[in-house]
Amino acid sequence: MASWKMENITNVMEFEPIAREQLPKMVYDYYASGAEDQWTLQENRNAFSRILFRPRILVDVSQIDTSTTILGYKISMPIMVAPTAMQKMAHPEGELATARAASAAGTIMTLSSWSTSSVEEVASTGPGIRFFQLYVLKDRNVVQQLVRRAEEAGFKAIALTVDTPRLGRRESDIKNRFALPPHLTLKNFEGLNLGTIEKTNDSGLATYVADQIDRSLNWKDVKWLQTITKLPILVKGVLTAEDASLAVEAGVGGIIVSNHGARQLDYVPATIMALEEVMKATRGRVPVFIDGGIRRGTDVFKALALGASGVFIGRPVVFGLAAAGEAGVRKVVEMLHDEFELTMALSGCRSVKEITRAHVITPWDASSPRVAPRL
């Protein structure tokens, strides 16, 4: 792996073994692992493989338009960057490199609350459409201050993570006694005595979350957030129709179907399996997005065919960043875009709007093909 060349990379999954070789074990395990048995971690990928295409033929696909509009902002593709924490553990330029890469690609970056670059530093990298992912801490003054800073820095939406009242049991982090390397800080909390994650006898992050995250977070707090910001609030972590309906009733700006990269509760459905349940509950009243397990342009197409307005990419971005900094992130986004465009062409879709439910077959469709038993 030491002699790899960017031009020899053919898909985003090839960055992971490079990142694994280059990163300290504690850091790689933090990015790569899921909760407990990691069943959902595998299922996030496997579920996509059970969805098949119904391609249409003899459509003039000489011109393909992958652009779309998200919350009123036109972007080059329905492929956006998910929030991933502490990116300077992966590369010295961390979130700054990711921000520049997303902007160059004409798409949206979401910055984590637990970033190793501040909202102001990310904004200083230049123009770009950016969302801010928010954890609600026990100290609401800190939350209010952080939201205000994101708004003043030009961020366009708040992605409120709602599936983390406690941290999922990530056994790799426990074994490695995960801690934020001492030369790094959680930049958004610098000066508030909240900027470090120290080594403990357990996962330092689990201890940090237990100490700082507000476990009482509920739907009333979504209303409270709406009183302190004019930005649309996307609720990130929805997996059921019931919660999707409550989110719409709460007046959110959108929903992100997410199982936190399979890092919270194990044995929840893959996000692509939960998507249609959420779509039916929202009935088109708010945009619905999805993250988790997306590694191919075909995955992006499948998500849009099942109703998603766009997808967010997490681990591939971090592994591309670890391997080659900004150039690695650019390559990840570029490859996913090119695969998505090819999938559109081979399915007979000239624009994102032409991607429909009729273009895919799912295991729960009555017409789904069955594999013949082996005789």
PDB file of C-alpha atoms in Angstrom, residues 41-317:
ATOM      1  CA  LEU A  41     -22.561  -1.839  10.200  1.00  0.00           C
ATOM      2  CA  GLN A  42     -22.540  -4.739   7.714  1.00  0.00           C
ATOM      3  CA  GLU A  43     -26.267  -4.483   7.030  1.00  0.00           C
ATOM      4  CA  ASN A  44     -25.946  -0.834   5.985  1.00  0.00           C
ATOM      5  CA  ARG A  45     -23.940  -2.142   3.021  1.00  0.00           C
ATOM      6  CA  ASN A  46     -25.640  -5.481   2.452  1.00  0.00           C
ATOM      7  CA  ALA A  47     -29.125  -3.991   2.214  1.00  0.00           C
ATOM      8  CA  PHE A  48     -28.183  -1.990  -0.876  1.00  0.00           C
ATOM      9  CA  SER A  49     -27.166  -5.216  -2.638  1.00  0.00           C
ATOM     10  CA  ARG A  50     -30.701  -6.593  -2.276  1.00  0.00           C
ATOM     11  CA  ILE A  51     -32.218  -3.730  -4.284  1.00  0.00           C
ATOM     12  CA  LEU A  52     -32.181  -4.310  -8.046  1.00  0.00           C
ATOM     13  CA  PHE A  53     -32.652  -2.048 -11.051  1.00  0.00           C
ATOM     14  CA  ARG A  54     -35.406  -1.869 -13.674  1.00  0.00           C
ATOM     15  CA  PRO A  55     -33.493   0.067 -16.334  1.00  0.00           C
ATOM     16  CA  ARG A  56     -35.343   1.736 -19.206  1.00  0.00           C
ATOM     17  CA  ILE A  57     -33.828   1.536 -22.693  1.00  0.00           C
ATOM     18  CA  LEU A  58     -33.775   3.599 -25.896  1.00  0.00           C
ATOM     19  CA  VAL A  59     -33.815   6.888 -24.013  1.00  0.00           C
ATOM     20  CA  ASP A  60     -31.636   9.701 -25.382  1.00  0.00           C
ATOM     21  CA  VAL A  61     -29.059  10.013 -22.599  1.00  0.00           C
ATOM     22  CA  SER A  62     -26.512  12.065 -24.542  1.00  0.00           C
ATOM     23  CA  GLN A  63     -26.986  14.801 -21.944  1.00  0.00           C
ATOM     24  CA  ILE A  64     -27.155  13.943 -18.219  1.00  0.00           C
ATOM     25  CA  ASP A  65     -27.841  16.556 -15.540  1.00  0.00           C
ATOM     26  CA  THR A  66     -26.916  15.419 -12.018  1.00  0.00           C
ATOM     27  CA  SER A  67     -27.666  18.762 -10.363  1.00  0.00           C
ATOM     28  CA  THR A  68     -30.389  19.214  -7.774  1.00  0.00           C
ATOM     29  CA  THR A  69     -31.717  21.765  -5.294  1.00  0.00           C
ATOM     30  CA  ILE A  70     -31.419  21.227  -1.518  1.00  0.00           C
ATOM     31  CA  LEU A  71     -33.264  23.620   0.801  1.00  0.00           C
ATOM     32  CA  GLY A  72     -33.302  26.159  -2.029  1.00  0.00           C
ATOM     33  CA  TYR A  73     -29.585  25.821  -2.835  1.00  0.00           C
ATOM     34  CA  LYS A  74     -28.554  24.416  -6.209  1.00  0.00           C
ATOM     35  CA  ILE A  75     -25.744  21.873  -6.003  1.00  0.00           C
ATOM     36  CA  SER A  76     -23.965  19.808  -8.636  1.00  0.00           C
ATOM     37  CA  MET A  77     -25.169  16.419  -7.383  1.00  0.00           C
ATOM     38  CA  PRO A  78     -27.398  14.914  -4.666  1.00  0.00           C
ATOM     39  CA  ILE A  79     -24.236  13.648  -2.914  1.00  0.00           C
ATOM     40  CA  MET A  80     -23.212  15.639   0.165  1.00  0.00           C
ATOM     41  CA  VAL A  81     -20.616  15.324   2.930  1.00  0.00           C
ATOM     42  CA  ALA A  82     -21.863  13.976   6.258  1.00  0.00           C
ATOM     43  CA  PRO A  83     -20.570  15.266   9.594  1.00  0.00           C
ATOM     44  CA  THR A  84     -17.637  13.222  10.851  1.00  0.00           C
ATOM     45  CA  ALA A  85     -15.833  14.229  14.016  1.00  0.00           C
ATOM     46  CA  MET A  86     -12.212  15.118  14.691  1.00  0.00           C
ATOM     47  CA  GLN A  87     -10.940  15.054  11.107  1.00  0.00           C
ATOM     48  CA  LYS A  88      -7.490  16.345  12.011  1.00  0.00           C
ATOM     49  CA  MET A  89      -6.861  12.884  13.441  1.00  0.00           C
ATOM     50  CA  ALA A  90      -7.032  11.730   9.803  1.00  0.00           C
ATOM     51  CA  HIS A  91      -5.027  14.535   8.219  1.00  0.00           C
ATOM     52  CA  PRO A  92      -3.340  17.733   9.495  1.00  0.00           C
ATOM     53  CA  GLU A  93      -5.715  19.931   7.443  1.00  0.00           C
ATOM     54  CA  GLY A  94      -8.791  18.003   8.616  1.00  0.00           C
ATOM     55  CA  GLU A  95     -12.116  19.743   8.088  1.00  0.00           C
ATOM     56  CA  LEU A  96     -10.473  22.595   6.185  1.00  0.00           C
ATOM     57  CA  ALA A  97      -9.409  20.207   3.419  1.00  0.00           C
ATOM     58  CA  THR A  98     -12.847  18.590   3.381  1.00  0.00           C
ATOM     59  CA  ALA A  99     -14.544  21.995   3.134  1.00  0.00           C
ATOM     60  CA  ARG A 100     -12.403  23.019   0.186  1.00  0.00           C
ATOM     61  CA  ALA A 101     -13.009  19.700  -1.583  1.00  0.00           C
ATOM     62  CA  ALA A 102     -16.790  19.884  -1.125  1.00  0.00           C
ATOM     63  CA  SER A 103     -16.852  23.468  -2.346  1.00  0.00           C
ATOM     64  CA  ALA A 104     -14.759  22.593  -5.409  1.00  0.00           C
ATOM     65  CA  ALA A 105     -17.200  19.797  -6.207  1.00  0.00           C
ATOM     66  CA  GLY A 106     -20.152  22.175  -5.920  1.00  0.00           C
ATOM     67  CA  THR A 107     -21.794  20.306  -3.078  1.00  0.00           C
ATOM     68  CA  ILE A 108     -22.636  20.674   0.624  1.00  0.00           C
ATOM     69  CA  MET A 109     -20.383  19.899   3.584  1.00  0.00           C
ATOM     70  CA  THR A 110     -21.770  19.281   7.069  1.00  0.00           C
ATOM     71  CA  LEU A 111     -19.419  20.230   9.895  1.00  0.00           C
ATOM     72  CA  SER A 112     -19.485  18.204  13.110  1.00  0.00           C
ATOM     73  CA  SER A 113     -19.927  19.852  16.505  1.00  0.00           C
ATOM     74  CA  TRP A 114     -16.898  17.795  17.505  1.00  0.00           C
ATOM     75  CA  SER A 115     -14.702  19.141  14.726  1.00  0.00           C
ATOM     76  CA  THR A 116     -11.025  19.907  15.162  1.00  0.00           C
ATOM     77  CA  SER A 117     -11.514  23.098  13.132  1.00  0.00           C
ATOM     78  CA  SER A 118     -13.923  25.810  14.249  1.00  0.00           C
ATOM     79  CA  VAL A 119     -16.954  27.042  12.315  1.00  0.00           C
ATOM     80  CA  GLU A 120     -15.066  30.290  11.700  1.00  0.00           C
ATOM     81  CA  GLU A 121     -11.989  28.479  10.382  1.00  0.00           C
ATOM     82  CA  VAL A 122     -14.094  26.396   8.002  1.00  0.00           C
ATOM     83  CA  ALA A 123     -15.940  29.499   6.806  1.00  0.00           C
ATOM     84  CA  SER A 124     -12.570  31.162   6.121  1.00  0.00           C
ATOM     85  CA  THR A 125     -11.657  28.500   3.528  1.00  0.00           C
ATOM     86  CA  GLY A 126     -13.829  30.332   1.010  1.00  0.00           C
ATOM     87  CA  PRO A 127     -17.334  30.181  -0.422  1.00  0.00           C
ATOM     88  CA  GLY A 128     -19.421  27.059  -0.086  1.00  0.00           C
ATOM     89  CA  ILE A 129     -22.781  25.783   1.140  1.00  0.00           C
ATOM     90  CA  ARG A 130     -22.321  24.300   4.609  1.00  0.00           C
ATOM     91  CA  PHE A 131     -24.547  22.794   7.268  1.00  0.00           C
ATOM     92  CA  PHE A 132     -23.683  22.515  10.959  1.00  0.00           C
ATOM     93  CA  GLN A 133     -24.307  19.312  12.915  1.00  0.00           C
ATOM     94  CA  LEU A 134     -25.372  19.985  16.487  1.00  0.00           C
ATOM     95  CA  TYR A 135     -25.270  17.981  19.699  1.00  0.00           C
ATOM     96  CA  VAL A 136     -27.328  19.521  22.483  1.00  0.00           C
ATOM     97  CA  LEU A 137     -25.227  19.852  25.604  1.00  0.00           C
ATOM     98  CA  LYS A 138     -26.431  20.170  29.177  1.00  0.00           C
ATOM     99  CA  ASP A 139     -25.279  23.794  29.132  1.00  0.00           C
ATOM    100  CA  ARG A 140     -27.825  25.428  26.842  1.00  0.00           C
ATOM    101  CA  ASN A 141     -25.903  28.708  26.847  1.00  0.00           C
ATOM    102  CA  VAL A 142     -23.075  26.913  25.058  1.00  0.00           C
ATOM    103  CA  VAL A 143     -25.552  25.470  22.553  1.00  0.00           C
ATOM    104  CA  GLN A 144     -27.092  28.866  21.898  1.00  0.00           C
ATOM    105  CA  GLN A 145     -23.671  30.427  21.437  1.00  0.00           C
ATOM    106  CA  LEU A 146     -22.602  27.666  19.028  1.00  0.00           C
ATOM    107  CA  VAL A 147     -25.740  27.975  16.901  1.00  0.00           C
ATOM    108  CA  ARG A 148     -25.269  31.738  16.724  1.00  0.00           C
ATOM    109  CA  ARG A 149     -21.640  31.318  15.657  1.00  0.00           C
ATOM    110  CA  ALA A 150     -22.623  28.870  12.907  1.00  0.00           C
ATOM    111  CA  GLU A 151     -25.290  31.257  11.669  1.00  0.00           C
ATOM    112  CA  GLU A 152     -22.883  34.220  11.683  1.00  0.00           C
ATOM    113  CA  ALA A 153     -20.280  32.114   9.843  1.00  0.00           C
ATOM    114  CA  GLY A 154     -22.727  31.609   6.985  1.00  0.00           C
ATOM    115  CA  PHE A 155     -23.857  28.046   7.620  1.00  0.00           C
ATOM    116  CA  LYS A 156     -27.208  27.334   5.975  1.00  0.00           C
ATOM    117  CA  ALA A 157     -28.865  24.670   8.174  1.00  0.00           C
ATOM    118  CA  ILE A 158     -28.584  22.912  11.522  1.00  0.00           C
ATOM    119  CA  ALA A 159     -28.434  19.105  11.441  1.00  0.00           C
ATOM    120  CA  LEU A 160     -29.635  18.169  14.919  1.00  0.00           C
ATOM    121  CA  THR A 161     -28.400  14.725  15.967  1.00  0.00           C
ATOM    122  CA  VAL A 162     -31.189  13.076  17.962  1.00  0.00           C
ATOM    123  CA  ASP A 163     -30.007   9.469  18.400  1.00  0.00           C
ATOM    124  CA  THR A 164     -27.241  10.041  20.964  1.00  0.00           C
ATOM    125  CA  PRO A 165     -28.608  10.571  24.477  1.00  0.00           C
ATOM    126  CA  ARG A 166     -25.796   8.185  25.375  1.00  0.00           C
ATOM    127  CA  LEU A 167     -22.939   6.894  23.275  1.00  0.00           C
ATOM    128  CA  GLY A 168     -23.380   3.471  21.678  1.00  0.00           C
ATOM    129  CA  ARG A 169     -21.130   0.667  22.917  1.00  0.00           C
ATOM    130  CA  ARG A 170     -18.172   0.835  20.544  1.00  0.00           C
ATOM    131  CA  GLU A 171     -15.944  -1.936  21.756  1.00  0.00           C
ATOM    132  CA  SER A 172     -12.927  -0.944  19.683  1.00  0.00           C
ATOM    133  CA  ASP A 173     -12.887   2.444  21.401  1.00  0.00           C
ATOM    134  CA  ILE A 174     -13.151   0.736  24.795  1.00  0.00           C
ATOM    135  CA  LYS A 175     -10.240  -1.604  24.038  1.00  0.00           C
ATOM    136  CA  ASN A 176      -8.131   1.224  22.632  1.00  0.00           C
ATOM    137  CA  ARG A 177      -9.104   3.613  25.472  1.00  0.00           C
ATOM    138  CA  PHE A 178      -9.916   6.189  22.828  1.00  0.00           C
ATOM    139  CA  ALA A 179      -8.880   9.773  23.533  1.00  0.00           C
ATOM    140  CA  LEU A 180      -8.390  12.838  21.373  1.00  0.00           C
ATOM    141  CA  PRO A 181      -4.651  13.147  20.647  1.00  0.00           C
ATOM    142  CA  PRO A 182      -3.229  15.814  22.981  1.00  0.00           C
ATOM    143  CA  HIS A 183      -2.124  18.139  20.157  1.00  0.00           C
ATOM    144  CA  LEU A 184      -5.762  18.465  19.010  1.00  0.00           C
ATOM    145  CA  THR A 185      -8.834  20.101  20.529  1.00  0.00           C
ATOM    146  CA  LEU A 186     -12.535  20.262  19.770  1.00  0.00           C
ATOM    147  CA  LYS A 187     -12.139  23.731  18.318  1.00  0.00           C
ATOM    148  CA  ASN A 188     -15.760  24.842  18.661  1.00  0.00           C
ATOM    149  CA  PHE A 189     -15.498  24.401  22.434  1.00  0.00           C
ATOM    150  CA  GLU A 190     -12.035  25.866  22.949  1.00  0.00           C
ATOM    151  CA  GLY A 191     -11.997  28.142  25.961  1.00  0.00           C
ATOM    152  CA  LEU A 192     -15.093  26.513  27.453  1.00  0.00           C
ATOM    153  CA  ASN A 193     -13.269  23.654  29.214  1.00  0.00           C
ATOM    154  CA  LEU A 194     -15.003  21.311  26.765  1.00  0.00           C
ATOM    155  CA  GLY A 195     -12.300  21.071  24.121  1.00  0.00           C
ATOM    156  CA  THR A 196     -10.495  17.900  25.180  1.00  0.00           C
ATOM    157  CA  ILE A 197     -11.367  14.199  25.275  1.00  0.00           C
ATOM    158  CA  GLU A 198      -8.988  12.609  27.734  1.00  0.00           C
ATOM    159  CA  LYS A 199      -7.865   9.030  28.223  1.00  0.00           C
ATOM    160  CA  THR A 200      -9.859   7.004  30.764  1.00  0.00           C
ATOM    161  CA  ASN A 201     -10.133   3.328  31.666  1.00  0.00           C
ATOM    162  CA  ASP A 202     -12.934   3.139  29.098  1.00  0.00           C
ATOM    163  CA  SER A 203     -13.677   5.089  25.924  1.00  0.00           C
ATOM    164  CA  GLY A 204     -12.807   8.716  26.579  1.00  0.00           C
ATOM    165  CA  LEU A 205     -15.539   9.748  24.155  1.00  0.00           C
ATOM    166  CA  ALA A 206     -18.166   7.749  26.057  1.00  0.00           C
ATOM    167  CA  THR A 207     -17.115   9.536  29.241  1.00  0.00           C
ATOM    168  CA  TYR A 208     -17.240  12.910  27.469  1.00  0.00           C
ATOM    169  CA  VAL A 209     -20.745  12.235  26.153  1.00  0.00           C
ATOM    170  CA  ALA A 210     -21.960  11.063  29.561  1.00  0.00           C
ATOM    171  CA  ASP A 211     -20.632  14.263  31.125  1.00  0.00           C
ATOM    172  CA  GLN A 212     -21.763  16.781  28.508  1.00  0.00           C
ATOM    173  CA  ILE A 213     -24.688  15.564  26.363  1.00  0.00           C
ATOM    174  CA  ASP A 214     -28.217  16.353  27.554  1.00  0.00           C
ATOM    175  CA  ARG A 215     -30.080  13.048  27.915  1.00  0.00           C
ATOM    176  CA  SER A 216     -33.366  14.871  28.445  1.00  0.00           C
ATOM    177  CA  LEU A 217     -33.447  16.089  24.818  1.00  0.00           C
ATOM    178  CA  ASN A 218     -36.996  15.812  23.431  1.00  0.00           C
ATOM    179  CA  TRP A 219     -39.382  17.293  20.885  1.00  0.00           C
ATOM    180  CA  LYS A 220     -39.885  20.443  23.000  1.00  0.00           C
ATOM    181  CA  ASP A 221     -36.202  21.178  22.488  1.00  0.00           C
ATOM    182  CA  VAL A 222     -36.684  21.190  18.733  1.00  0.00           C
ATOM    183  CA  LYS A 223     -39.194  23.990  19.286  1.00  0.00           C
ATOM    184  CA  TRP A 224     -36.679  25.736  21.551  1.00  0.00           C
ATOM    185  CA  LEU A 225     -34.012  25.555  18.827  1.00  0.00           C
ATOM    186  CA  GLN A 226     -36.441  27.147  16.400  1.00  0.00           C
ATOM    187  CA  THR A 227     -36.662  30.155  18.747  1.00  0.00           C
ATOM    188  CA  ILE A 228     -32.895  30.748  18.754  1.00  0.00           C
ATOM    189  CA  THR A 229     -32.158  30.421  15.033  1.00  0.00           C
ATOM    190  CA  LYS A 230     -33.714  31.241  11.705  1.00  0.00           C
ATOM    191  CA  LEU A 231     -31.857  28.359  10.061  1.00  0.00           C
ATOM    192  CA  PRO A 232     -33.837  25.274   8.986  1.00  0.00           C
ATOM    193  CA  ILE A 233     -33.401  22.347  11.362  1.00  0.00           C
ATOM    194  CA  LEU A 234     -32.807  18.882   9.932  1.00  0.00           C
ATOM    195  CA  VAL A 235     -33.511  16.089  12.412  1.00  0.00           C
ATOM    196  CA  LYS A 236     -30.725  13.517  12.003  1.00  0.00           C
ATOM    197  CA  GLY A 237     -31.330   9.991  13.319  1.00  0.00           C
ATOM    198  CA  VAL A 238     -34.902   9.153  12.292  1.00  0.00           C
ATOM    199  CA  LEU A 239     -35.663   5.485  11.509  1.00  0.00           C
ATOM    200  CA  THR A 240     -39.439   5.131  12.036  1.00  0.00           C
ATOM    201  CA  ALA A 241     -42.684   6.457  10.608  1.00  0.00           C
ATOM    202  CA  GLU A 242     -43.808   7.543  14.083  1.00  0.00           C
ATOM    203  CA  ASP A 243     -40.804   9.812  14.582  1.00  0.00           C
ATOM    204  CA  ALA A 244     -40.996  11.081  11.008  1.00  0.00           C
ATOM    205  CA  SER A 245     -44.591  12.212  11.640  1.00  0.00           C
ATOM    206  CA  LEU A 246     -43.601  13.912  14.891  1.00  0.00           C
ATOM    207  CA  ALA A 247     -40.751  15.672  13.097  1.00  0.00           C
ATOM    208  CA  VAL A 248     -43.119  17.058  10.473  1.00  0.00           C
ATOM    209  CA  GLU A 249     -45.524  18.183  13.215  1.00  0.00           C
ATOM    210  CA  ALA A 250     -42.615  19.934  14.943  1.00  0.00           C
ATOM    211  CA  GLY A 251     -42.020  21.982  11.811  1.00  0.00           C
ATOM    212  CA  VAL A 252     -38.539  20.731  10.960  1.00  0.00           C
ATOM    213  CA  GLY A 253     -36.903  21.724   7.701  1.00  0.00           C
ATOM    214  CA  GLY A 254     -36.034  18.152   6.789  1.00  0.00           C
ATOM    215  CA  ILE A 255     -35.250  14.650   8.021  1.00  0.00           C
ATOM    216  CA  ILE A 256     -32.038  12.646   7.771  1.00  0.00           C
ATOM    217  CA  VAL A 257     -32.681   8.909   7.924  1.00  0.00           C
ATOM    218  CA  SER A 258     -29.630   7.760   9.856  1.00  0.00           C
ATOM    219  CA  ASN A 259     -28.457   5.097  12.279  1.00  0.00           C
ATOM    220  CA  HIS A 260     -25.323   7.102  13.053  1.00  0.00           C
ATOM    221  CA  GLY A 261     -23.178   4.944  10.781  1.00  0.00           C
ATOM    222  CA  ALA A 262     -24.245   1.911  12.857  1.00  0.00           C
ATOM    223  CA  ARG A 263     -22.367   3.378  15.821  1.00  0.00           C
ATOM    224  CA  GLN A 264     -25.260   3.735  18.270  1.00  0.00           C
ATOM    225  CA  LEU A 265     -27.849   0.927  18.682  1.00  0.00           C
ATOM    226  CA  ASP A 266     -26.878  -2.301  16.931  1.00  0.00           C
ATOM    227  CA  TYR A 267     -29.574  -4.403  15.210  1.00  0.00           C
ATOM    228  CA  VAL A 268     -31.511  -1.451  13.901  1.00  0.00           C
ATOM    229  CA  PRO A 269     -32.406  -1.613  10.205  1.00  0.00           C
ATOM    230  CA  ALA A 270     -30.085  -0.417   7.502  1.00  0.00           C
ATOM    231  CA  THR A 271     -31.057   3.136   6.651  1.00  0.00           C
ATOM    232  CA  ILE A 272     -32.013   2.203   3.073  1.00  0.00           C
ATOM    233  CA  MET A 273     -34.486  -0.321   4.541  1.00  0.00           C
ATOM    234  CA  ALA A 274     -36.034   2.354   6.771  1.00  0.00           C
ATOM    235  CA  LEU A 275     -36.252   5.009   4.062  1.00  0.00           C
ATOM    236  CA  GLU A 276     -39.601   4.146   2.484  1.00  0.00           C
ATOM    237  CA  GLU A 277     -41.331   3.912   5.874  1.00  0.00           C
ATOM    238  CA  VAL A 278     -40.168   7.447   6.602  1.00  0.00           C
ATOM    239  CA  MET A 279     -41.114   8.657   3.121  1.00  0.00           C
ATOM    240  CA  LYS A 280     -44.673   7.359   3.462  1.00  0.00           C
ATOM    241  CA  ALA A 281     -45.069   9.098   6.815  1.00  0.00           C
ATOM    242  CA  THR A 282     -43.802  12.464   5.578  1.00  0.00           C
ATOM    243  CA  ARG A 283     -45.943  12.378   2.401  1.00  0.00           C
ATOM    244  CA  GLY A 284     -43.652  14.846   0.677  1.00  0.00           C
ATOM    245  CA  ARG A 285     -44.133  17.582   3.279  1.00  0.00           C
ATOM    246  CA  VAL A 286     -40.404  17.883   4.038  1.00  0.00           C
ATOM    247  CA  PRO A 287     -37.292  16.725   2.190  1.00  0.00           C
ATOM    248  CA  VAL A 288     -35.850  13.430   3.403  1.00  0.00           C
ATOM    249  CA  PHE A 289     -32.155  12.579   3.202  1.00  0.00           C
ATOM    250  CA  ILE A 290     -30.202   9.447   4.055  1.00  0.00           C
ATOM    251  CA  ASP A 291     -26.737   8.407   5.182  1.00  0.00           C
ATOM    252  CA  GLY A 292     -25.134   5.065   6.033  1.00  0.00           C
ATOM    253  CA  GLY A 293     -23.406   2.475   3.865  1.00  0.00           C
ATOM    254  CA  ILE A 294     -23.320   4.461   0.624  1.00  0.00           C
ATOM    255  CA  ARG A 295     -20.220   3.415  -1.299  1.00  0.00           C
ATOM    256  CA  ARG A 296     -21.310   3.427  -4.950  1.00  0.00           C
ATOM    257  CA  GLY A 297     -23.125   5.686  -7.372  1.00  0.00           C
ATOM    258  CA  THR A 298     -25.622   2.841  -7.711  1.00  0.00           C
ATOM    259  CA  ASP A 299     -26.375   3.254  -3.977  1.00  0.00           C
ATOM    260  CA  VAL A 300     -27.086   6.943  -4.530  1.00  0.00           C
ATOM    261  CA  PHE A 301     -29.494   6.144  -7.365  1.00  0.00           C
ATOM    262  CA  LYS A 302     -31.298   3.530  -5.257  1.00  0.00           C
ATOM    263  CA  ALA A 303     -31.747   5.999  -2.401  1.00  0.00           C
ATOM    264  CA  LEU A 304     -33.215   8.617  -4.724  1.00  0.00           C
ATOM    265  CA  ALA A 305     -35.485   6.046  -6.378  1.00  0.00           C
ATOM    266  CA  LEU A 306     -36.903   5.228  -2.934  1.00  0.00           C
ATOM    267  CA  GLY A 307     -37.633   8.899  -2.294  1.00  0.00           C
ATOM    268  CA  ALA A 308     -34.546  10.538  -0.799  1.00  0.00           C
ATOM    269  CA  SER A 309     -33.763  14.085  -1.904  1.00  0.00           C
ATOM    270  CA  GLY A 310     -30.052  13.454  -1.403  1.00  0.00           C
ATOM    271  CA  VAL A 311     -27.460  11.361   0.407  1.00  0.00           C
ATOM    272  CA  PHE A 312     -24.685  12.128   2.881  1.00  0.00           C
ATOM    273  CA  ILE A 313     -21.305  10.362   2.721  1.00  0.00           C
ATOM    274  CA  GLY A 314     -19.255   9.794   5.876  1.00  0.00           C
ATOM    275  CA  ARG A 315     -16.523   7.167   6.124  1.00  0.00           C
ATOM    276  CA  PRO A 316     -15.383   7.290   2.470  1.00  0.00           C
ATOM    277  CA  VAL A 317     -14.663  11.000   2.899  1.00  0.00           C
TER     278      VAL A 317
END
